[in-house]
Short mmCIF file of C-alpha atoms in Angstrom, two decimals:
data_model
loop_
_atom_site.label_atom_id
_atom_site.label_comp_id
_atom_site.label_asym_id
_atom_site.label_seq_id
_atom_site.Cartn_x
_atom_site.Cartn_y
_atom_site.Cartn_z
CA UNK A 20 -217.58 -257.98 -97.40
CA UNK A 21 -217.40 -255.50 -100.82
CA UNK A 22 -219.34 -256.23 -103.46
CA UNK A 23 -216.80 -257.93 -106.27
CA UNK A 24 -216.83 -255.40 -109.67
CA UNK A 25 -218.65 -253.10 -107.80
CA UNK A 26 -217.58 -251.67 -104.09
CA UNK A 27 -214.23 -251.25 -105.85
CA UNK A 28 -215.06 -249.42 -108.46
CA UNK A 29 -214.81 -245.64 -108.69
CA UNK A 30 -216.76 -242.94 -110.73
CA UNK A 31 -215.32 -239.70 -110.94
CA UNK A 32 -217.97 -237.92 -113.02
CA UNK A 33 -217.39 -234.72 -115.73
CA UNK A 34 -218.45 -231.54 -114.28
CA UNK A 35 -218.41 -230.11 -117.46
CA UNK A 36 -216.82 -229.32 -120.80
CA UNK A 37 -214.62 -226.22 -121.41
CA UNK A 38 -214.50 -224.86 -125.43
CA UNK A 39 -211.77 -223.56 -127.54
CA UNK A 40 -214.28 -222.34 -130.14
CA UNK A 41 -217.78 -221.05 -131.20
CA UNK A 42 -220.27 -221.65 -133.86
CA UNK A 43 -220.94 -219.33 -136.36
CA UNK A 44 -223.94 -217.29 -135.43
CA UNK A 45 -225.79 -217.78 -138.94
CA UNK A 46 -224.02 -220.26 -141.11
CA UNK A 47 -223.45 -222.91 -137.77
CA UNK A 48 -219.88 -224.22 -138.31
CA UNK A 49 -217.50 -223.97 -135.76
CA UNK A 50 -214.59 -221.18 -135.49
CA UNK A 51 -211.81 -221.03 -133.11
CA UNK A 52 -211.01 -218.94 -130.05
CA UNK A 53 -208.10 -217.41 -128.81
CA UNK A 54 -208.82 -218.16 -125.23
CA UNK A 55 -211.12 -221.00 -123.23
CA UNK A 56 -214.72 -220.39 -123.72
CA UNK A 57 -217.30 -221.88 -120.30
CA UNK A 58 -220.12 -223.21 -121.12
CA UNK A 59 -222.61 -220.55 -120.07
CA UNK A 60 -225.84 -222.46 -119.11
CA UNK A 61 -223.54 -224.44 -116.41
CA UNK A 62 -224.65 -223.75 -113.15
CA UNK A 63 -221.48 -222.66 -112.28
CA UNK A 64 -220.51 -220.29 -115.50
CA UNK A 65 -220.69 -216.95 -112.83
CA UNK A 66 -217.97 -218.65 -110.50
CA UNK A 67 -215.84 -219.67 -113.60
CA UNK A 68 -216.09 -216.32 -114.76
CA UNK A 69 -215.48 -214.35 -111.52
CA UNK A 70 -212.22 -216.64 -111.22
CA UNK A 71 -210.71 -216.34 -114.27
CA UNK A 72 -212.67 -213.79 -116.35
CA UNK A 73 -214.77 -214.05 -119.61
CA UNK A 74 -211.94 -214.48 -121.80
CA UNK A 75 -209.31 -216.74 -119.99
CA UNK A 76 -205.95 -217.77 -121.64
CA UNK A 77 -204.99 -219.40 -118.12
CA UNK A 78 -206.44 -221.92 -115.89
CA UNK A 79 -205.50 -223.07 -112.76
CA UNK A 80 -205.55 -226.96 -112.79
CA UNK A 81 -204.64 -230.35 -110.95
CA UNK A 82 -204.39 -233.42 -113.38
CA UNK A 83 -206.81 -236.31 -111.28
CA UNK A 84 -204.69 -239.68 -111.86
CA UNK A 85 -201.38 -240.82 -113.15
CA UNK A 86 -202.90 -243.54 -115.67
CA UNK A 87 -202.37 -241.01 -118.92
CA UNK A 88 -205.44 -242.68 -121.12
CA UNK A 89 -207.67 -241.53 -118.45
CA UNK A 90 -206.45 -237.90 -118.33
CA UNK A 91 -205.16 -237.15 -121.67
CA UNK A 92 -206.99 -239.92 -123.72
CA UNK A 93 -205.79 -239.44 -127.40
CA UNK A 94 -206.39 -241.39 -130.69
CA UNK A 95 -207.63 -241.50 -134.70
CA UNK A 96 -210.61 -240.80 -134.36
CA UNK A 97 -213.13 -240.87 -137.59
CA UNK A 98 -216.15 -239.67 -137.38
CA UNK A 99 -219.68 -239.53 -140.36
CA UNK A 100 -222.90 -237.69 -139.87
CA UNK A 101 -225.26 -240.75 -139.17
CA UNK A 102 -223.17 -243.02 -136.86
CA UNK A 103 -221.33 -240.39 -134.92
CA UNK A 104 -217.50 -241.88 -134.12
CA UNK A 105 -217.32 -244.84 -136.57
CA UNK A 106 -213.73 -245.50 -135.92
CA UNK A 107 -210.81 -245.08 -133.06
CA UNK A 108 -207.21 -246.37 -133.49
CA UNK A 109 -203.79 -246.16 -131.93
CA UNK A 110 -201.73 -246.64 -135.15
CA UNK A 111 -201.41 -250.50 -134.46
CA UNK A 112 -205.00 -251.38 -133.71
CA UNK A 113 -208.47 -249.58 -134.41
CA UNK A 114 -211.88 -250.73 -133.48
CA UNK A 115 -213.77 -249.99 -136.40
CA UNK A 116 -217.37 -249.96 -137.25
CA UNK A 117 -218.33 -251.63 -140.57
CA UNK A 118 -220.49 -253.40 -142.50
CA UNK A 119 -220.49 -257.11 -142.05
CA UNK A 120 -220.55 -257.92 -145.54
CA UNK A 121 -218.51 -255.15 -147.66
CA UNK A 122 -216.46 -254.34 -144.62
CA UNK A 123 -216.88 -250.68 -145.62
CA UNK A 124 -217.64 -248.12 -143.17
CA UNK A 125 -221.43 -247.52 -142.73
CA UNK A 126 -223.36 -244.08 -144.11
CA UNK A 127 -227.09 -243.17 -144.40
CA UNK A 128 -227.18 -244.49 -148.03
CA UNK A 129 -225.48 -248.24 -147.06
CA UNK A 130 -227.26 -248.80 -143.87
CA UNK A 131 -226.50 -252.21 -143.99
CA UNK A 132 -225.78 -254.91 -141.00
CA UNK A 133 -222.63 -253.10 -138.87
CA UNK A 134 -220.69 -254.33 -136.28
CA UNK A 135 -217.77 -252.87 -134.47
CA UNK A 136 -214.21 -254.89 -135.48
CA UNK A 137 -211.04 -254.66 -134.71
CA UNK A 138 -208.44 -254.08 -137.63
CA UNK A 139 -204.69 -252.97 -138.37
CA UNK A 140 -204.33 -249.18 -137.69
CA UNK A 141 -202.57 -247.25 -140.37
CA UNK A 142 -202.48 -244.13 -138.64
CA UNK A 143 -201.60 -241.21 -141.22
CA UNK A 144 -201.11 -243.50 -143.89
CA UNK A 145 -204.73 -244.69 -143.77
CA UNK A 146 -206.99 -243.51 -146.89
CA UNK A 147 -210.02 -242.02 -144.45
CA UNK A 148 -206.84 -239.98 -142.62
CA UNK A 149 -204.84 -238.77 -145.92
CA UNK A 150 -208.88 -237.69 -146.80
CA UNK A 151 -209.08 -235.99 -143.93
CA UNK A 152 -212.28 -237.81 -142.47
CA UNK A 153 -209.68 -239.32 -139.62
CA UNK A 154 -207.65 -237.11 -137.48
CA UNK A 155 -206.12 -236.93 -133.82
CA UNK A 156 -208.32 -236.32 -131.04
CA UNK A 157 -206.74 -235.44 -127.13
CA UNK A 158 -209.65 -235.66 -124.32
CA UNK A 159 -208.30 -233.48 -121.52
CA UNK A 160 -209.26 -233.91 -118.35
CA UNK A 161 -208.24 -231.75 -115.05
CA UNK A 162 -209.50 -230.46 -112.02
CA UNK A 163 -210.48 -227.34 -111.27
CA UNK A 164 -209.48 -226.90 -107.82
CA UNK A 165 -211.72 -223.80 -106.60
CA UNK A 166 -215.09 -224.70 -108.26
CA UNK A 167 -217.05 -226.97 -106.31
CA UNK A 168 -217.77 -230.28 -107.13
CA UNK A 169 -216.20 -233.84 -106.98
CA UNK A 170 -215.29 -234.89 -110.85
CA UNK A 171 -213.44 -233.23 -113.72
CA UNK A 172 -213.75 -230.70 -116.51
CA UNK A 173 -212.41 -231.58 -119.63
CA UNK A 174 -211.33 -230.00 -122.95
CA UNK A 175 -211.24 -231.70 -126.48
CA UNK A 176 -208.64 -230.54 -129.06
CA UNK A 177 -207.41 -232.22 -132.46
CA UNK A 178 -204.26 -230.05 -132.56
CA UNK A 179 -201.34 -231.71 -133.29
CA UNK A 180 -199.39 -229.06 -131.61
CA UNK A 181 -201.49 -228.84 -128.63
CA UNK A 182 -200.78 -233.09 -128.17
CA UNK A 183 -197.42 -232.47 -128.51
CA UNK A 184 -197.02 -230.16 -125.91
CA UNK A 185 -199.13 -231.43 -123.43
CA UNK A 186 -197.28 -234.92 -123.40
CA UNK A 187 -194.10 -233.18 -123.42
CA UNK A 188 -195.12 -230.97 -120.38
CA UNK A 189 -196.48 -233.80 -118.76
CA UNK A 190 -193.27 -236.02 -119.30
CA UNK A 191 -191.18 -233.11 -117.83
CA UNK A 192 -192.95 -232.68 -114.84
CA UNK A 193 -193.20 -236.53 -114.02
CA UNK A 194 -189.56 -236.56 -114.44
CA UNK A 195 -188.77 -234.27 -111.94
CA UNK A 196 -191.87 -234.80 -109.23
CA UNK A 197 -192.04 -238.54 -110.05
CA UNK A 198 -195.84 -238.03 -110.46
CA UNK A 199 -198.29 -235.64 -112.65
CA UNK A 200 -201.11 -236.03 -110.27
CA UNK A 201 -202.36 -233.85 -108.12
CA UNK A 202 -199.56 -230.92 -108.70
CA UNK A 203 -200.70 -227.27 -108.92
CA UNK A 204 -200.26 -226.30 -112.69
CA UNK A 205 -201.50 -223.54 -115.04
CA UNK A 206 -203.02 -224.57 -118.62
CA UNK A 207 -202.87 -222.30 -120.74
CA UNK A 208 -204.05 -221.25 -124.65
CA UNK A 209 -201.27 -219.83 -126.29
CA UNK A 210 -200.23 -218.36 -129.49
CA UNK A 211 -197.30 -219.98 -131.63
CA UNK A 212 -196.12 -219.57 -134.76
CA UNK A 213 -196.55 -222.35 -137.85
CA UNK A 214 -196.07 -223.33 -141.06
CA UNK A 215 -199.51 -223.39 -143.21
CA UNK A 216 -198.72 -226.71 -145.15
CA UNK A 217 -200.78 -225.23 -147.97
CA UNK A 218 -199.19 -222.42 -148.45
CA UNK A 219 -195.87 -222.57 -146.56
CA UNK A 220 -196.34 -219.23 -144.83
CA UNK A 221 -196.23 -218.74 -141.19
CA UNK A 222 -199.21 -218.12 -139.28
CA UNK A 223 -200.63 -217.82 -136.40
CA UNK A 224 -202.21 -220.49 -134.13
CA UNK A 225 -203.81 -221.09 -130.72
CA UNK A 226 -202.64 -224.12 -128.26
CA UNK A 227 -202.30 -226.10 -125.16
CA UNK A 228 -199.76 -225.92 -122.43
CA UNK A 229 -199.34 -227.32 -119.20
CA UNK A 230 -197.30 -224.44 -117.30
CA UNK A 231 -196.25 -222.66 -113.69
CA UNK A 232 -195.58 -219.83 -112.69
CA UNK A 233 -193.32 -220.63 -109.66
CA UNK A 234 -190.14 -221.80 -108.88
CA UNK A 235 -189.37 -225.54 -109.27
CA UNK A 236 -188.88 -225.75 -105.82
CA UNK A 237 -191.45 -223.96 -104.90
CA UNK A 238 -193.81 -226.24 -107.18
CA UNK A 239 -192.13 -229.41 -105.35
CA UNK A 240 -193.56 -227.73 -102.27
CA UNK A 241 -196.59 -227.56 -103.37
CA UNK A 242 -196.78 -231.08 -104.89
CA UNK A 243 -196.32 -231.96 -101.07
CA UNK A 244 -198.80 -230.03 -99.22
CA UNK A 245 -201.60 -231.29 -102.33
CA UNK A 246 -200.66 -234.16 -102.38
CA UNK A 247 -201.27 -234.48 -98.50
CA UNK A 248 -204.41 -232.89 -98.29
CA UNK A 249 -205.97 -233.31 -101.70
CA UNK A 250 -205.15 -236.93 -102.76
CA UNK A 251 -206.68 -239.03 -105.19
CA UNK A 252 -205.65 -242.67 -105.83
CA UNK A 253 -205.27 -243.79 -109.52
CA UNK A 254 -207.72 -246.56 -109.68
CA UNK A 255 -208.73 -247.38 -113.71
CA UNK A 256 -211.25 -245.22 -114.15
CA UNK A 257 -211.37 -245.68 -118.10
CA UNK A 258 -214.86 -247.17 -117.36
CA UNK A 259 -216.24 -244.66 -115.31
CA UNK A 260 -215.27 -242.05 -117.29
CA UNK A 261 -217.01 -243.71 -120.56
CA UNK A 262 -220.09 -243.76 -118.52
CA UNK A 263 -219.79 -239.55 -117.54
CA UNK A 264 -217.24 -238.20 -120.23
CA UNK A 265 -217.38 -239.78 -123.60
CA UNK A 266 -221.31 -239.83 -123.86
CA UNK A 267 -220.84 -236.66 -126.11
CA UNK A 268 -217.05 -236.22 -127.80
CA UNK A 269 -216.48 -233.39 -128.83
CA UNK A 270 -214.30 -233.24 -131.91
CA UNK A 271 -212.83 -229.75 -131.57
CA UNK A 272 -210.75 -228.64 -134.93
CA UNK A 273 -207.28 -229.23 -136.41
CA UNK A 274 -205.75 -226.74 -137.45
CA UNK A 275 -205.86 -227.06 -140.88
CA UNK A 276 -209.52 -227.55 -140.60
CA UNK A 277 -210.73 -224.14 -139.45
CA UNK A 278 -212.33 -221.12 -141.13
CA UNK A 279 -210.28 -217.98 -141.88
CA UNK A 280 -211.52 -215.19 -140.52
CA UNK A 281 -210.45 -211.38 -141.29
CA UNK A 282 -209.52 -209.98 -137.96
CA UNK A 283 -210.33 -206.77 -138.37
CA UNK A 284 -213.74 -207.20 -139.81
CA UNK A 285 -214.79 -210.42 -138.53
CA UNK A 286 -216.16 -212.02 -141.73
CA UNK A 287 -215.17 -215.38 -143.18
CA UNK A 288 -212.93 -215.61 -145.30
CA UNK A 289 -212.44 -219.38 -146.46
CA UNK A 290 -215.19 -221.68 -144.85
CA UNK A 291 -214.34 -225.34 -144.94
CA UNK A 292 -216.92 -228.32 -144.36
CA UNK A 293 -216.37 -228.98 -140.09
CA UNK A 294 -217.57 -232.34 -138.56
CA UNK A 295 -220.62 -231.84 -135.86
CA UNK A 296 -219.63 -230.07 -132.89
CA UNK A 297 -221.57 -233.18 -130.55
CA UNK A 298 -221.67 -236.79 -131.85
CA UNK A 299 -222.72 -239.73 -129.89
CA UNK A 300 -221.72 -242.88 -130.38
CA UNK A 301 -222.06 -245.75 -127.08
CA UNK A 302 -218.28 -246.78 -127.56
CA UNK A 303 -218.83 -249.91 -125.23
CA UNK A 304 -222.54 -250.96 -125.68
CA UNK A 305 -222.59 -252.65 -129.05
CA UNK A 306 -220.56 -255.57 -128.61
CA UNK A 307 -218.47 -257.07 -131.30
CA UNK A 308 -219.90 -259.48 -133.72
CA UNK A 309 -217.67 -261.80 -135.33
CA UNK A 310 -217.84 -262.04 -138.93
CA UNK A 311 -218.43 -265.23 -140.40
CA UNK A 312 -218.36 -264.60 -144.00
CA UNK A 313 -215.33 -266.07 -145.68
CA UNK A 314 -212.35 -263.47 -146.75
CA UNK A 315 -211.99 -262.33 -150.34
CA UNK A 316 -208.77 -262.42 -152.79
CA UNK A 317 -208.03 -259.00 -151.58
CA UNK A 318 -207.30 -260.48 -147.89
CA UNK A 319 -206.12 -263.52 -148.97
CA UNK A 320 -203.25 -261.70 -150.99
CA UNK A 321 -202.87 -259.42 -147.87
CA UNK A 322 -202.58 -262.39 -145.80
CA UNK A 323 -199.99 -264.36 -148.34
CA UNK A 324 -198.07 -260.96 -148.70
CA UNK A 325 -197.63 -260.98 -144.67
CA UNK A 326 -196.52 -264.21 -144.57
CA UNK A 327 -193.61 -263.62 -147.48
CA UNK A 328 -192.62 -260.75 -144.95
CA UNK A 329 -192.20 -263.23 -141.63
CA UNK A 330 -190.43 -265.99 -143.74
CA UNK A 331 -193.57 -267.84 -142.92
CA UNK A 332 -195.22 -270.53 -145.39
CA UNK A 333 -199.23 -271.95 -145.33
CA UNK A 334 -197.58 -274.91 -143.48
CA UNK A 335 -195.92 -272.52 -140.41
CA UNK A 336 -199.54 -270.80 -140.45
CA UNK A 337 -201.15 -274.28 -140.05
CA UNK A 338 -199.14 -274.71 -137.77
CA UNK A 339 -199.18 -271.41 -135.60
CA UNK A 340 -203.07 -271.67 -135.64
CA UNK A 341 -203.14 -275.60 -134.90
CA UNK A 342 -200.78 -274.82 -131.42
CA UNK A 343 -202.64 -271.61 -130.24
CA UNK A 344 -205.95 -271.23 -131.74
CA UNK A 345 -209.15 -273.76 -131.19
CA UNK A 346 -210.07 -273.33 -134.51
CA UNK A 347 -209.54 -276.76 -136.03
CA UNK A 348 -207.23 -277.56 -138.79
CA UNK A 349 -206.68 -275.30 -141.77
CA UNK A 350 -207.47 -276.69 -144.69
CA UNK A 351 -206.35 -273.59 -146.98
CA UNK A 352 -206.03 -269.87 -146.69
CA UNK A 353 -209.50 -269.01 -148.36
CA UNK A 354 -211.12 -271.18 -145.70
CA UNK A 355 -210.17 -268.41 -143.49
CA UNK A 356 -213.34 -266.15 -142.11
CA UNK A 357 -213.31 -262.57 -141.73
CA UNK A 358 -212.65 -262.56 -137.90
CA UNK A 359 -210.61 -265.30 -138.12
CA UNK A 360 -208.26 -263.01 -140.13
CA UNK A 361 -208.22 -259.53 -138.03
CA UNK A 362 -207.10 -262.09 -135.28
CA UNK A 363 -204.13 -263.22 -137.45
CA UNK A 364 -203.18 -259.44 -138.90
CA UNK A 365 -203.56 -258.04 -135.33
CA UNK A 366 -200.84 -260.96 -133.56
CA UNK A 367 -198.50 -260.01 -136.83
CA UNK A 368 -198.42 -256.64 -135.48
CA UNK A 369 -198.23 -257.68 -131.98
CA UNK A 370 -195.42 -259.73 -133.13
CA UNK A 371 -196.45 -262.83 -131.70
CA UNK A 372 -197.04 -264.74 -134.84
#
C-alpha cells in the first residue's frame, strides 16, 4: 500500500537559475542584459554554453506541467532588506507579514512580534506598490531538454511586458494544441520598443517570448512524438517546488527600475536604489498567528464603510457571523479582533458575505 501524503507526492527539483542581468563590478547593483546569462559555477555552464553560446537570445524549452502557478508563478511581491519577501498578493488577497500590534510591515528598526496575515490586495493601487517597494514578479520555469538532469531551470523577471507576453503565448498555444506541456518551443529575449513613463520617449527594452520556429503543423507533430516519449503528468507540485525553487527568489528588475547605461562607453548613467539580487524568506514555515488584539477606529470605519456598500446593517453582520462562523454572538463591531476582521474583508471580496 502507498504511503498517504507521501508515495503520491512528486518533487521535481530546480536544476538551476538562468539570469537576465549582472551586478555591477564595483558599485554591486544589478544591470540588465540583452540576452540570458548561465550561471557559470553550475556544473553544467560548458554544456549550456556549447549549446547555445555565451550570449544566447534563444533557448530551446519544454514547459513541465499544465497547472500555470507552477510554471509561470506570478504575483506582488514586496520585498525589505531584513525580512527578505515580506509580502505576496494576487490583487484580491495577499499574505502579508506584519507586526502583531501596529499591523505595519516589519524593518530592522521595529523588530517587533510579526506574523504572516492574510489581508485585501490592492494591487497597483496599494501605497507600498505606487512607492515602488511592491511590484510584479513571474517565476519561469521550463525544461531544458538536452542538458541532463531530471527538474527545471527557471528564470525570474518583474517585466510587465515580459508577463504579458508569456501568458499571451501560452494562451495561444493551449488554444490550438489543447495543452502547453511538454511542446517543443523557443524562449527567447527580445528587443521591443516602449514608452519611458517618465519621460514619454521611446526606448528600448529587453523581454520574454515563448516562440517557434516551425510550421504549426509541424509543431502539432511534434507535440505528438514529445508528448509520447517525454511525458510528464501534472500532479500539484506547488509544494515541491517551494521546497527546491523558491528557497532563493530572485527579484530580477522592472523596467523602470534599472540603471542607464551609455552604450558606447559602458558607464552609468542614472543609478537607482535595486532590491537584493537573493532574498530568503521560508514562505510556508512560519505559520500564521491569529491576532487577538481588538481592531482600531480605522478598521472599524473600514468595516462600517463595507457594510454601507453591501446594503448590509450591524444586525445582517450579526447575523452572517451567528449562521457561519463559531465565534459566538456579536455584541458590537469594536468587539471585533484583528483576525476576526481579515476573515470578514477577505469573504466581502470573495463575495460570499
Amino acid at each position: 500500500m502507498p504511503i498517504k501524503n507521501l508515495s503520491e507526492t512528486v518533487r521535481l527539483p530546480r536544476l538551476g537559475k538562468i539570469h537576465l542581468g549582472t551586478k555591477h563590478p564595483e558599485k554591486g547593483y544589478p544591470m540588465k542584459a540583452d540576452h540570458f546569462i548561465f550561471p557559470e559555477d553550475h556544473a553544467d555552464y560548458g554544456k549550456l554554453v556549447e549549446l547555445f553560446g555565451k550570449t544566447p537570445k534563444k533557448l530551446s524549452v519544454f514547459i513541465p506541467v499544465e497547472d500555470e502557478d507552477t510554471w509561470a508563478s506570478q504575483y506582488y511581491k514586496s520585498y525589505n532588506l531584513t525580512f527578505g519577501l515580506v509580502c505576496k498578493g494576487d490583487g484580491e488577497l495577499a499574505t502579508r507579514m506584519q507586526d502583531v500590534k501596529t499591523g505595519e510591515l516589519p524593518t530592522a528598526n521595529k523588530a517587533g512580534t510579526v506574523a504572516l496575515q492574510e489581508i485585501p490586495c490592492k494591487g497597483t493601487e496599494c501605497p507600498e506598490y505606487l512607492a515602488k517597494k511592491c511590484h510584479e514578479v513571474m517565476n519561469l520555469r521550463f525544461i531544458l531538454p538536452e542538458i541532463p538532469g531530471l527538474g527545471v531551470w527557471q528564470i525570474d523577471t518583474g517585466s510587465k511586458n515580459s508577463i504579458l507576453n508569456i501568458n499571451s503565448c501560452a494562451k495561444i498555444i493551449k488554444r490550438a494544441f489543447g495543452r502547453i506541456s511538454m511542446i517543443p518551443l523557443s524562449l527567447t529575449f527580445e528587443p521591443m520598443q516602449v514608452n519611458n513613463p517618465d519621460t514619454g520617449k521611446k526606448q528600448t527594452v529587453y523581454v520574454l517570448n515563448l516562440r517557434t520556429d516551425v510550421t504549426m503543423a509541424k509543431l502539432a507533430e511534434a507535440a505528438r512524438e514529445s508528448l509520447s516519449t517525454l511525458q510528464l503528468k501534472a500532479p500539484d507540485l506547488e509544494e515541491a517546488f517551494q521546497l527546491e525553487v523558491e528557497k532563493d527568489i530572485e527579484v530580477l528588475w522592472p523596467d523602470d527600475r534599472i540603471a542607464k547605461v551609455d552604450t558606447a562607453t559602458g558607464v552609468v548613467i542614472d543609478a537607482k536604489d535595486m532590491p537584493p539580487e537573493d532574498l530568503l524568506f521560508a514562505e510556508e514555515v512560519v505559520p500564521p498567528v491569529k491576532d487577538e488584539s481588538l481592531i482600531s477606529q480605522v478598521q472599524v470605519n473600514a468595516l462600517l464603510s463595507k457594510l454601507g456598500e453591501k446594503e448590509m446593517t450591524v444586525k445582517d453582520l450579526a447575523k452572517y457571523i451567528r449562521e457561519t462562523k463559531e465565534w459566538g454572538a456579536l455584541a458590537g463591531v469594536k468587539d471585533l479582533t484583528v483576525w476576526q476582521y481579515n476573515e470578514l474583508m477577505e469573504a466581502f471580496l470573495r463575495g460570499e458575505a
